[in-house]
Amino acid sequence: PDLDKDSYRVLAIGQDITKYQKAEDALKASEEKYRDLVENINDILYMVDSEGIITYLSPAIELLGKGFEIQDFVGKHYGENICPQDLDKVNEQFESALKGEPRIHEYRVVSETGGMVWVRDSSRPTIRDGKVIGVQGVCTDITEQKEAEDALAKSEEKFRDLVENINDVIYMIDSSGIL
């Protein structure tokens, strides 16, 4: 038909997107729960690529105090902040994790300002499309536990010295005939 310049035609197509909207809302809710969990958990979650570069570190790192900040770690090689005495062991553990062997180990992490914490690290390989692309894990601050273990070891050593000295004193007293 001929349309004159004052005539209009409208073609409308409608689609019910209710199920898509519900799915999007559910996804957003799930993402918020995940983000809340990751950002508020006391343990440190991390991801390291296959070259050893830290690609993700949860905000819990800053709760440790001692000068730890996310920007001091992300984008750097994990070894930059490992206590030098522990680095060989950590490198060995990293290589094992890349080979698919989950590991739990303990080591010291040093901040830019010199603060240090002991961590227990539980790591496993990150696999995408059947290929290992890095390592992910959880670190727990065990500094207080390590300090308690050190204090206990020192107390045991003092006790052992005391017992050894008491035996010497008892022997000396016995050999002099006083007892």
Short mmCIF file of N, CA and C in Angstrom, two decimals:
data_model
loop_
_atom_site.label_atom_id
_atom_site.label_comp_id
_atom_site.label_asym_id
_atom_site.label_seq_id
_atom_site.Cartn_x
_atom_site.Cartn_y
_atom_site.Cartn_z
N PRO A 1 0.82 -1.19 0.00
CA PRO A 1 0.00 0.00 0.00
C PRO A 1 0.86 1.25 0.00
N ASP A 2 0.27 2.25 -0.59
CA ASP A 2 0.92 3.56 -0.61
C ASP A 2 0.76 4.25 0.72
N LEU A 3 1.83 4.78 1.20
CA LEU A 3 1.78 5.54 2.45
C LEU A 3 1.96 7.01 2.14
N ASP A 4 1.09 7.79 2.68
CA ASP A 4 1.32 9.22 2.50
C ASP A 4 2.23 9.69 3.61
N LYS A 5 2.65 10.92 3.48
CA LYS A 5 3.63 11.40 4.43
C LYS A 5 3.12 11.54 5.85
N ASP A 6 1.83 11.44 6.10
CA ASP A 6 1.29 11.53 7.44
C ASP A 6 0.95 10.16 8.03
N SER A 7 1.27 9.09 7.37
CA SER A 7 0.97 7.75 7.85
C SER A 7 2.22 7.12 8.48
N TYR A 8 1.98 6.35 9.51
CA TYR A 8 3.08 5.66 10.20
C TYR A 8 2.68 4.21 10.42
N ARG A 9 3.64 3.37 10.36
CA ARG A 9 3.43 1.97 10.70
C ARG A 9 4.50 1.57 11.71
N VAL A 10 4.08 0.75 12.63
CA VAL A 10 5.00 0.30 13.68
C VAL A 10 5.00 -1.22 13.68
N LEU A 11 6.18 -1.77 13.74
CA LEU A 11 6.34 -3.22 13.87
C LEU A 11 7.05 -3.45 15.20
N ALA A 12 6.43 -4.22 16.06
CA ALA A 12 7.01 -4.49 17.37
C ALA A 12 7.17 -5.98 17.56
N ILE A 13 8.29 -6.33 18.15
CA ILE A 13 8.54 -7.73 18.47
C ILE A 13 8.82 -7.78 19.97
N GLY A 14 8.14 -8.63 20.67
CA GLY A 14 8.33 -8.75 22.11
C GLY A 14 8.88 -10.11 22.47
N GLN A 15 9.63 -10.13 23.53
CA GLN A 15 10.19 -11.38 24.00
C GLN A 15 10.18 -11.34 25.53
N ASP A 16 9.73 -12.40 26.13
CA ASP A 16 9.71 -12.49 27.58
C ASP A 16 11.13 -12.80 28.05
N ILE A 17 11.73 -11.87 28.76
CA ILE A 17 13.10 -12.06 29.25
C ILE A 17 13.13 -12.31 30.75
N THR A 18 12.02 -12.68 31.31
CA THR A 18 11.93 -12.91 32.75
C THR A 18 12.95 -13.94 33.21
N LYS A 19 13.05 -15.07 32.50
CA LYS A 19 13.97 -16.11 32.94
C LYS A 19 15.43 -15.66 32.81
N TYR A 20 15.72 -14.83 31.81
CA TYR A 20 17.09 -14.31 31.68
C TYR A 20 17.41 -13.33 32.78
N GLN A 21 16.42 -12.50 33.14
CA GLN A 21 16.60 -11.54 34.22
C GLN A 21 16.81 -12.25 35.55
N LYS A 22 16.04 -13.31 35.78
CA LYS A 22 16.19 -14.09 37.02
C LYS A 22 17.57 -14.74 37.07
N ALA A 23 18.02 -15.26 35.95
CA ALA A 23 19.34 -15.89 35.90
C ALA A 23 20.43 -14.84 36.16
N GLU A 24 20.28 -13.67 35.59
CA GLU A 24 21.27 -12.61 35.81
C GLU A 24 21.27 -12.17 37.28
N ASP A 25 20.08 -12.06 37.87
CA ASP A 25 19.99 -11.69 39.29
C ASP A 25 20.64 -12.76 40.17
N ALA A 26 20.41 -14.02 39.85
CA ALA A 26 21.01 -15.12 40.61
C ALA A 26 22.53 -15.09 40.48
N LEU A 27 23.02 -14.80 39.28
CA LEU A 27 24.46 -14.72 39.06
C LEU A 27 25.07 -13.58 39.88
N LYS A 28 24.42 -12.43 39.88
CA LYS A 28 24.91 -11.29 40.66
C LYS A 28 24.93 -11.62 42.14
N ALA A 29 23.89 -12.28 42.64
CA ALA A 29 23.83 -12.66 44.05
C ALA A 29 24.95 -13.64 44.39
N SER A 30 25.19 -14.58 43.50
CA SER A 30 26.26 -15.56 43.71
C SER A 30 27.63 -14.87 43.72
N GLU A 31 27.84 -13.94 42.80
CA GLU A 31 29.11 -13.20 42.75
C GLU A 31 29.31 -12.39 44.02
N GLU A 32 28.25 -11.78 44.55
CA GLU A 32 28.35 -11.00 45.78
C GLU A 32 28.72 -11.89 46.96
N LYS A 33 28.11 -13.08 47.04
CA LYS A 33 28.44 -14.02 48.12
C LYS A 33 29.90 -14.44 48.03
N TYR A 34 30.34 -14.76 46.82
CA TYR A 34 31.73 -15.19 46.60
C TYR A 34 32.69 -14.06 46.97
N ARG A 35 32.41 -12.85 46.50
CA ARG A 35 33.28 -11.71 46.79
C ARG A 35 33.33 -11.44 48.29
N ASP A 36 32.17 -11.52 48.95
CA ASP A 36 32.12 -11.30 50.39
C ASP A 36 32.97 -12.35 51.12
N LEU A 37 32.85 -13.60 50.71
CA LEU A 37 33.64 -14.67 51.32
C LEU A 37 35.13 -14.44 51.13
N VAL A 38 35.53 -14.19 49.89
CA VAL A 38 36.96 -14.05 49.57
C VAL A 38 37.55 -12.82 50.24
N GLU A 39 36.81 -11.73 50.27
CA GLU A 39 37.36 -10.49 50.81
C GLU A 39 37.32 -10.42 52.33
N ASN A 40 36.55 -11.29 52.97
CA ASN A 40 36.42 -11.20 54.42
C ASN A 40 36.94 -12.42 55.18
N ILE A 41 37.43 -13.41 54.48
CA ILE A 41 37.99 -14.58 55.15
C ILE A 41 39.32 -14.20 55.79
N ASN A 42 39.65 -14.81 56.91
CA ASN A 42 40.89 -14.48 57.61
C ASN A 42 42.13 -15.05 56.94
N ASP A 43 41.97 -16.13 56.21
CA ASP A 43 43.10 -16.73 55.51
C ASP A 43 43.36 -15.99 54.21
N ILE A 44 44.57 -16.14 53.69
CA ILE A 44 44.97 -15.44 52.48
C ILE A 44 44.81 -16.39 51.29
N LEU A 45 44.00 -15.99 50.34
CA LEU A 45 43.83 -16.76 49.11
C LEU A 45 44.75 -16.15 48.06
N TYR A 46 45.35 -17.01 47.23
CA TYR A 46 46.26 -16.48 46.22
C TYR A 46 46.21 -17.31 44.95
N MET A 47 46.68 -16.70 43.88
CA MET A 47 46.88 -17.39 42.61
C MET A 47 48.23 -16.94 42.05
N VAL A 48 48.98 -17.90 41.55
CA VAL A 48 50.30 -17.65 40.97
C VAL A 48 50.31 -18.31 39.60
N ASP A 49 50.82 -17.61 38.58
CA ASP A 49 50.87 -18.23 37.26
C ASP A 49 52.03 -19.22 37.18
N SER A 50 52.16 -19.90 36.06
CA SER A 50 53.17 -20.96 35.94
C SER A 50 54.60 -20.43 35.97
N GLU A 51 54.76 -19.11 35.81
CA GLU A 51 56.10 -18.50 35.88
C GLU A 51 56.43 -18.02 37.30
N GLY A 52 55.46 -18.18 38.21
CA GLY A 52 55.70 -17.77 39.59
C GLY A 52 55.27 -16.35 39.91
N ILE A 53 54.55 -15.71 39.00
CA ILE A 53 54.08 -14.34 39.23
C ILE A 53 52.74 -14.39 39.97
N ILE A 54 52.64 -13.64 41.04
CA ILE A 54 51.39 -13.59 41.81
C ILE A 54 50.37 -12.80 41.01
N THR A 55 49.25 -13.45 40.69
CA THR A 55 48.20 -12.80 39.89
C THR A 55 47.01 -12.38 40.74
N TYR A 56 46.86 -12.97 41.92
CA TYR A 56 45.77 -12.58 42.81
C TYR A 56 46.19 -12.83 44.25
N LEU A 57 45.79 -11.91 45.11
CA LEU A 57 46.04 -12.03 46.54
C LEU A 57 44.86 -11.40 47.25
N SER A 58 44.24 -12.13 48.16
CA SER A 58 43.06 -11.61 48.84
C SER A 58 43.44 -10.51 49.83
N PRO A 59 42.47 -9.66 50.16
CA PRO A 59 42.73 -8.54 51.08
C PRO A 59 43.19 -8.97 52.48
N ALA A 60 43.02 -10.21 52.84
CA ALA A 60 43.43 -10.67 54.18
C ALA A 60 44.92 -10.44 54.43
N ILE A 61 45.71 -10.32 53.38
CA ILE A 61 47.15 -10.08 53.55
C ILE A 61 47.39 -8.80 54.35
N GLU A 62 46.53 -7.82 54.17
CA GLU A 62 46.70 -6.55 54.87
C GLU A 62 46.29 -6.64 56.34
N LEU A 63 45.48 -7.64 56.68
CA LEU A 63 45.07 -7.82 58.08
C LEU A 63 46.21 -8.33 58.95
N LEU A 64 47.25 -8.87 58.32
CA LEU A 64 48.37 -9.39 59.08
C LEU A 64 49.16 -8.28 59.76
N GLY A 65 49.00 -7.05 59.24
CA GLY A 65 49.80 -5.95 59.76
C GLY A 65 51.23 -6.11 59.25
N LYS A 66 52.18 -5.68 60.00
CA LYS A 66 53.60 -5.84 59.70
C LYS A 66 53.98 -5.28 58.32
N GLY A 67 53.19 -4.35 57.78
CA GLY A 67 53.54 -3.69 56.53
C GLY A 67 53.15 -4.43 55.27
N PHE A 68 52.33 -5.47 55.36
CA PHE A 68 51.93 -6.22 54.19
C PHE A 68 50.81 -5.50 53.45
N GLU A 69 51.00 -5.25 52.16
CA GLU A 69 49.99 -4.63 51.32
C GLU A 69 49.91 -5.40 50.01
N ILE A 70 48.71 -5.49 49.46
CA ILE A 70 48.50 -6.27 48.23
C ILE A 70 49.46 -5.84 47.13
N GLN A 71 49.61 -4.53 46.93
CA GLN A 71 50.43 -4.04 45.82
C GLN A 71 51.90 -4.41 45.96
N ASP A 72 52.33 -4.81 47.16
CA ASP A 72 53.72 -5.25 47.35
C ASP A 72 53.94 -6.66 46.81
N PHE A 73 52.87 -7.36 46.46
CA PHE A 73 52.97 -8.75 46.04
C PHE A 73 52.48 -9.00 44.61
N VAL A 74 51.27 -8.52 44.29
CA VAL A 74 50.66 -8.82 42.99
C VAL A 74 51.51 -8.25 41.86
N GLY A 75 51.75 -9.10 40.86
CA GLY A 75 52.57 -8.71 39.72
C GLY A 75 54.05 -9.02 39.91
N LYS A 76 54.41 -9.51 41.09
CA LYS A 76 55.81 -9.84 41.38
C LYS A 76 55.96 -11.35 41.52
N HIS A 77 57.18 -11.81 41.41
CA HIS A 77 57.48 -13.23 41.62
C HIS A 77 57.30 -13.55 43.10
N TYR A 78 56.70 -14.70 43.38
CA TYR A 78 56.43 -15.07 44.77
C TYR A 78 57.69 -15.10 45.61
N GLY A 79 58.82 -15.41 45.03
CA GLY A 79 60.07 -15.55 45.76
C GLY A 79 60.62 -14.26 46.32
N GLU A 80 60.13 -13.12 45.81
CA GLU A 80 60.64 -11.84 46.28
C GLU A 80 60.33 -11.58 47.75
N ASN A 81 59.31 -12.20 48.28
CA ASN A 81 58.92 -11.93 49.67
C ASN A 81 59.06 -13.15 50.58
N ILE A 82 59.76 -14.17 50.10
CA ILE A 82 59.99 -15.35 50.93
C ILE A 82 61.30 -15.17 51.69
N CYS A 83 61.31 -15.56 52.95
CA CYS A 83 62.53 -15.50 53.75
C CYS A 83 63.61 -16.31 53.02
N PRO A 84 64.81 -15.74 52.82
CA PRO A 84 65.86 -16.43 52.05
C PRO A 84 66.16 -17.85 52.53
N GLN A 85 66.09 -18.10 53.84
CA GLN A 85 66.38 -19.44 54.36
C GLN A 85 65.32 -20.45 53.93
N ASP A 86 64.12 -19.99 53.54
CA ASP A 86 63.02 -20.88 53.18
C ASP A 86 62.81 -20.98 51.67
N LEU A 87 63.51 -20.16 50.89
CA LEU A 87 63.21 -20.04 49.47
C LEU A 87 63.42 -21.33 48.69
N ASP A 88 64.49 -22.07 48.94
CA ASP A 88 64.72 -23.32 48.19
C ASP A 88 63.57 -24.30 48.40
N LYS A 89 63.13 -24.42 49.65
CA LYS A 89 62.03 -25.33 49.96
C LYS A 89 60.74 -24.88 49.26
N VAL A 90 60.46 -23.57 49.27
CA VAL A 90 59.25 -23.05 48.64
C VAL A 90 59.32 -23.26 47.13
N ASN A 91 60.47 -23.04 46.53
CA ASN A 91 60.62 -23.28 45.08
C ASN A 91 60.35 -24.74 44.74
N GLU A 92 60.85 -25.64 45.56
CA GLU A 92 60.63 -27.07 45.37
C GLU A 92 59.14 -27.41 45.47
N GLN A 93 58.48 -26.83 46.44
CA GLN A 93 57.05 -27.05 46.62
C GLN A 93 56.24 -26.50 45.44
N PHE A 94 56.65 -25.34 44.92
CA PHE A 94 55.97 -24.74 43.78
C PHE A 94 56.08 -25.65 42.56
N GLU A 95 57.25 -26.16 42.31
CA GLU A 95 57.45 -27.06 41.17
C GLU A 95 56.62 -28.34 41.34
N SER A 96 56.53 -28.85 42.56
CA SER A 96 55.71 -30.03 42.81
C SER A 96 54.24 -29.74 42.54
N ALA A 97 53.77 -28.58 42.97
CA ALA A 97 52.37 -28.20 42.75
C ALA A 97 52.09 -28.08 41.25
N LEU A 98 53.03 -27.53 40.49
CA LEU A 98 52.85 -27.42 39.03
C LEU A 98 52.75 -28.79 38.37
N LYS A 99 53.36 -29.79 39.00
CA LYS A 99 53.30 -31.15 38.46
C LYS A 99 52.04 -31.88 38.88
N GLY A 100 51.17 -31.19 39.60
CA GLY A 100 49.91 -31.80 40.00
C GLY A 100 49.90 -32.41 41.37
N GLU A 101 50.92 -32.12 42.16
CA GLU A 101 51.02 -32.69 43.49
C GLU A 101 50.64 -31.63 44.53
N PRO A 102 49.43 -31.70 45.07
CA PRO A 102 49.03 -30.72 46.10
C PRO A 102 49.96 -30.81 47.29
N ARG A 103 50.24 -29.67 47.90
CA ARG A 103 51.20 -29.63 49.00
C ARG A 103 50.72 -28.76 50.15
N ILE A 104 51.18 -29.10 51.35
CA ILE A 104 51.02 -28.25 52.51
C ILE A 104 52.41 -28.05 53.09
N HIS A 105 52.81 -26.81 53.26
CA HIS A 105 54.13 -26.54 53.82
C HIS A 105 54.11 -25.23 54.60
N GLU A 106 55.16 -25.00 55.37
CA GLU A 106 55.28 -23.82 56.22
C GLU A 106 56.54 -23.07 55.84
N TYR A 107 56.43 -21.74 55.84
CA TYR A 107 57.57 -20.89 55.52
C TYR A 107 57.31 -19.48 56.02
N ARG A 108 58.34 -18.65 55.92
CA ARG A 108 58.22 -17.27 56.38
C ARG A 108 58.11 -16.31 55.19
N VAL A 109 57.24 -15.31 55.37
CA VAL A 109 57.05 -14.26 54.37
C VAL A 109 57.51 -12.96 55.00
N VAL A 110 58.27 -12.16 54.23
CA VAL A 110 58.82 -10.91 54.72
C VAL A 110 58.19 -9.75 53.96
N SER A 111 57.78 -8.71 54.69
CA SER A 111 57.18 -7.54 54.05
C SER A 111 58.26 -6.57 53.59
N GLU A 112 57.84 -5.57 52.82
CA GLU A 112 58.75 -4.53 52.35
C GLU A 112 59.39 -3.79 53.53
N THR A 113 58.65 -3.70 54.63
CA THR A 113 59.14 -2.96 55.80
C THR A 113 59.91 -3.85 56.77
N GLY A 114 60.08 -5.11 56.43
CA GLY A 114 60.86 -6.02 57.26
C GLY A 114 60.04 -6.86 58.22
N GLY A 115 58.72 -6.64 58.26
CA GLY A 115 57.88 -7.49 59.11
C GLY A 115 57.87 -8.91 58.58
N MET A 116 57.72 -9.87 59.47
CA MET A 116 57.75 -11.26 59.04
C MET A 116 56.62 -12.05 59.69
N VAL A 117 56.03 -12.97 58.91
CA VAL A 117 55.03 -13.89 59.44
C VAL A 117 55.33 -15.30 58.95
N TRP A 118 55.01 -16.25 59.78
CA TRP A 118 55.04 -17.65 59.40
C TRP A 118 53.68 -17.97 58.79
N VAL A 119 53.66 -18.72 57.69
CA VAL A 119 52.40 -19.15 57.10
C VAL A 119 52.42 -20.65 56.85
N ARG A 120 51.24 -21.24 56.94
CA ARG A 120 51.03 -22.62 56.49
C ARG A 120 50.31 -22.49 55.17
N ASP A 121 50.88 -23.04 54.14
CA ASP A 121 50.39 -22.87 52.77
C ASP A 121 49.87 -24.22 52.25
N SER A 122 48.65 -24.22 51.83
CA SER A 122 48.05 -25.39 51.19
C SER A 122 47.81 -25.01 49.74
N SER A 123 48.53 -25.65 48.82
CA SER A 123 48.44 -25.26 47.42
C SER A 123 48.15 -26.45 46.52
N ARG A 124 47.64 -26.13 45.35
CA ARG A 124 47.36 -27.16 44.35
C ARG A 124 47.46 -26.50 42.98
N PRO A 125 47.57 -27.31 41.93
CA PRO A 125 47.70 -26.71 40.60
C PRO A 125 46.38 -26.09 40.14
N THR A 126 46.49 -25.03 39.34
CA THR A 126 45.33 -24.43 38.68
C THR A 126 45.30 -25.02 37.28
N ILE A 127 44.21 -25.66 36.94
CA ILE A 127 44.11 -26.34 35.64
C ILE A 127 43.01 -25.71 34.82
N ARG A 128 43.33 -25.36 33.58
CA ARG A 128 42.34 -24.82 32.66
C ARG A 128 42.50 -25.54 31.33
N ASP A 129 41.40 -26.05 30.81
CA ASP A 129 41.39 -26.79 29.55
C ASP A 129 42.40 -27.94 29.58
N GLY A 130 42.50 -28.59 30.74
CA GLY A 130 43.38 -29.74 30.87
C GLY A 130 44.85 -29.41 31.02
N LYS A 131 45.19 -28.14 31.10
CA LYS A 131 46.59 -27.73 31.19
C LYS A 131 46.83 -26.97 32.50
N VAL A 132 47.96 -27.27 33.16
CA VAL A 132 48.32 -26.56 34.39
C VAL A 132 48.79 -25.16 34.00
N ILE A 133 48.10 -24.16 34.56
CA ILE A 133 48.45 -22.77 34.23
C ILE A 133 49.02 -22.01 35.43
N GLY A 134 49.11 -22.68 36.56
CA GLY A 134 49.64 -22.02 37.74
C GLY A 134 49.32 -22.80 39.00
N VAL A 135 49.36 -22.08 40.11
CA VAL A 135 49.12 -22.67 41.42
C VAL A 135 48.18 -21.74 42.17
N GLN A 136 47.27 -22.33 42.92
CA GLN A 136 46.40 -21.54 43.78
C GLN A 136 46.41 -22.16 45.16
N GLY A 137 46.12 -21.33 46.15
CA GLY A 137 46.15 -21.89 47.49
C GLY A 137 45.64 -20.95 48.55
N VAL A 138 45.84 -21.41 49.77
CA VAL A 138 45.40 -20.69 50.97
C VAL A 138 46.57 -20.66 51.94
N CYS A 139 46.86 -19.48 52.47
CA CYS A 139 47.89 -19.33 53.50
C CYS A 139 47.22 -18.92 54.80
N THR A 140 47.64 -19.57 55.87
CA THR A 140 47.14 -19.26 57.20
C THR A 140 48.30 -18.74 58.03
N ASP A 141 48.09 -17.65 58.74
CA ASP A 141 49.11 -17.08 59.61
C ASP A 141 49.29 -18.00 60.82
N ILE A 142 50.49 -18.57 60.96
CA ILE A 142 50.78 -19.46 62.10
C ILE A 142 51.91 -18.88 62.96
N THR A 143 52.10 -17.57 62.87
CA THR A 143 53.19 -16.92 63.61
C THR A 143 53.09 -17.19 65.11
N GLU A 144 51.90 -17.02 65.68
CA GLU A 144 51.74 -17.25 67.12
C GLU A 144 52.07 -18.69 67.50
N GLN A 145 51.65 -19.63 66.66
CA GLN A 145 51.94 -21.03 66.92
C GLN A 145 53.45 -21.27 66.91
N LYS A 146 54.14 -20.71 65.91
CA LYS A 146 55.60 -20.89 65.82
C LYS A 146 56.30 -20.25 67.00
N GLU A 147 55.83 -19.08 67.42
CA GLU A 147 56.43 -18.41 68.58
C GLU A 147 56.22 -19.26 69.84
N ALA A 148 55.04 -19.85 69.98
CA ALA A 148 54.76 -20.73 71.13
C ALA A 148 55.66 -21.96 71.09
N GLU A 149 55.85 -22.54 69.89
CA GLU A 149 56.73 -23.70 69.75
C GLU A 149 58.16 -23.34 70.14
N ASP A 150 58.63 -22.16 69.70
CA ASP A 150 59.98 -21.72 70.05
C ASP A 150 60.11 -21.52 71.56
N ALA A 151 59.10 -20.89 72.17
CA ALA A 151 59.13 -20.66 73.62
C ALA A 151 59.15 -21.99 74.36
N LEU A 152 58.36 -22.96 73.90
CA LEU A 152 58.34 -24.28 74.53
C LEU A 152 59.70 -24.96 74.40
N ALA A 153 60.29 -24.88 73.22
CA ALA A 153 61.61 -25.50 73.01
C ALA A 153 62.65 -24.88 73.93
N LYS A 154 62.61 -23.56 74.10
CA LYS A 154 63.55 -22.88 75.00
C LYS A 154 63.30 -23.30 76.45
N SER A 155 62.04 -23.43 76.84
CA SER A 155 61.71 -23.87 78.20
C SER A 155 62.20 -25.30 78.43
N GLU A 156 62.01 -26.16 77.43
CA GLU A 156 62.49 -27.54 77.55
C GLU A 156 64.00 -27.59 77.69
N GLU A 157 64.69 -26.73 76.95
CA GLU A 157 66.15 -26.68 77.02
C GLU A 157 66.59 -26.22 78.41
N LYS A 158 65.93 -25.19 78.94
CA LYS A 158 66.26 -24.72 80.29
C LYS A 158 65.99 -25.81 81.32
N PHE A 159 64.87 -26.49 81.17
CA PHE A 159 64.52 -27.58 82.10
C PHE A 159 65.56 -28.69 82.03
N ARG A 160 65.96 -29.05 80.81
CA ARG A 160 66.96 -30.09 80.63
C ARG A 160 68.28 -29.67 81.29
N ASP A 161 68.68 -28.42 81.11
CA ASP A 161 69.91 -27.91 81.76
C ASP A 161 69.77 -27.97 83.27
N LEU A 162 68.60 -27.59 83.77
CA LEU A 162 68.36 -27.61 85.21
C LEU A 162 68.46 -29.03 85.76
N VAL A 163 67.82 -29.97 85.07
CA VAL A 163 67.85 -31.37 85.51
C VAL A 163 69.28 -31.90 85.48
N GLU A 164 70.02 -31.57 84.43
CA GLU A 164 71.41 -32.03 84.35
C GLU A 164 72.24 -31.45 85.48
N ASN A 165 72.02 -30.18 85.79
CA ASN A 165 72.76 -29.55 86.88
C ASN A 165 72.35 -30.10 88.23
N ILE A 166 71.10 -30.41 88.43
CA ILE A 166 70.63 -30.99 89.69
C ILE A 166 71.29 -32.34 89.90
N ASN A 167 71.38 -33.14 88.84
CA ASN A 167 72.05 -34.43 88.97
C ASN A 167 73.50 -34.25 89.39
N ASP A 168 74.17 -33.24 88.81
CA ASP A 168 75.56 -32.98 89.19
C ASP A 168 75.65 -32.58 90.65
N VAL A 169 74.70 -31.73 91.10
CA VAL A 169 74.71 -31.29 92.50
C VAL A 169 74.43 -32.47 93.41
N ILE A 170 73.45 -33.29 93.08
CA ILE A 170 73.14 -34.45 93.90
C ILE A 170 74.33 -35.39 93.95
N TYR A 171 74.98 -35.61 92.83
CA TYR A 171 76.15 -36.47 92.80
C TYR A 171 77.27 -35.89 93.68
N MET A 172 77.47 -34.56 93.57
CA MET A 172 78.52 -33.93 94.36
C MET A 172 78.21 -34.05 95.85
N ILE A 173 76.96 -33.85 96.23
CA ILE A 173 76.59 -33.96 97.63
C ILE A 173 76.75 -35.39 98.10
N ASP A 174 76.34 -36.34 97.30
CA ASP A 174 76.43 -37.74 97.66
C ASP A 174 77.90 -38.18 97.81
N SER A 175 78.77 -37.71 96.92
CA SER A 175 80.16 -38.15 96.96
C SER A 175 80.94 -37.52 98.13
N SER A 176 80.42 -36.46 98.69
CA SER A 176 81.11 -35.82 99.81
C SER A 176 80.68 -36.42 101.16
N GLY A 177 79.69 -37.30 101.09
CA GLY A 177 79.26 -37.96 102.30
C GLY A 177 78.23 -37.20 103.10
N ILE A 178 77.72 -36.10 102.56
CA ILE A 178 76.72 -35.33 103.30
C ILE A 178 75.40 -36.07 103.34
N LEU A 179 75.05 -36.77 102.30
CA LEU A 179 73.78 -37.49 102.29
C LEU A 179 73.82 -38.78 103.02
#
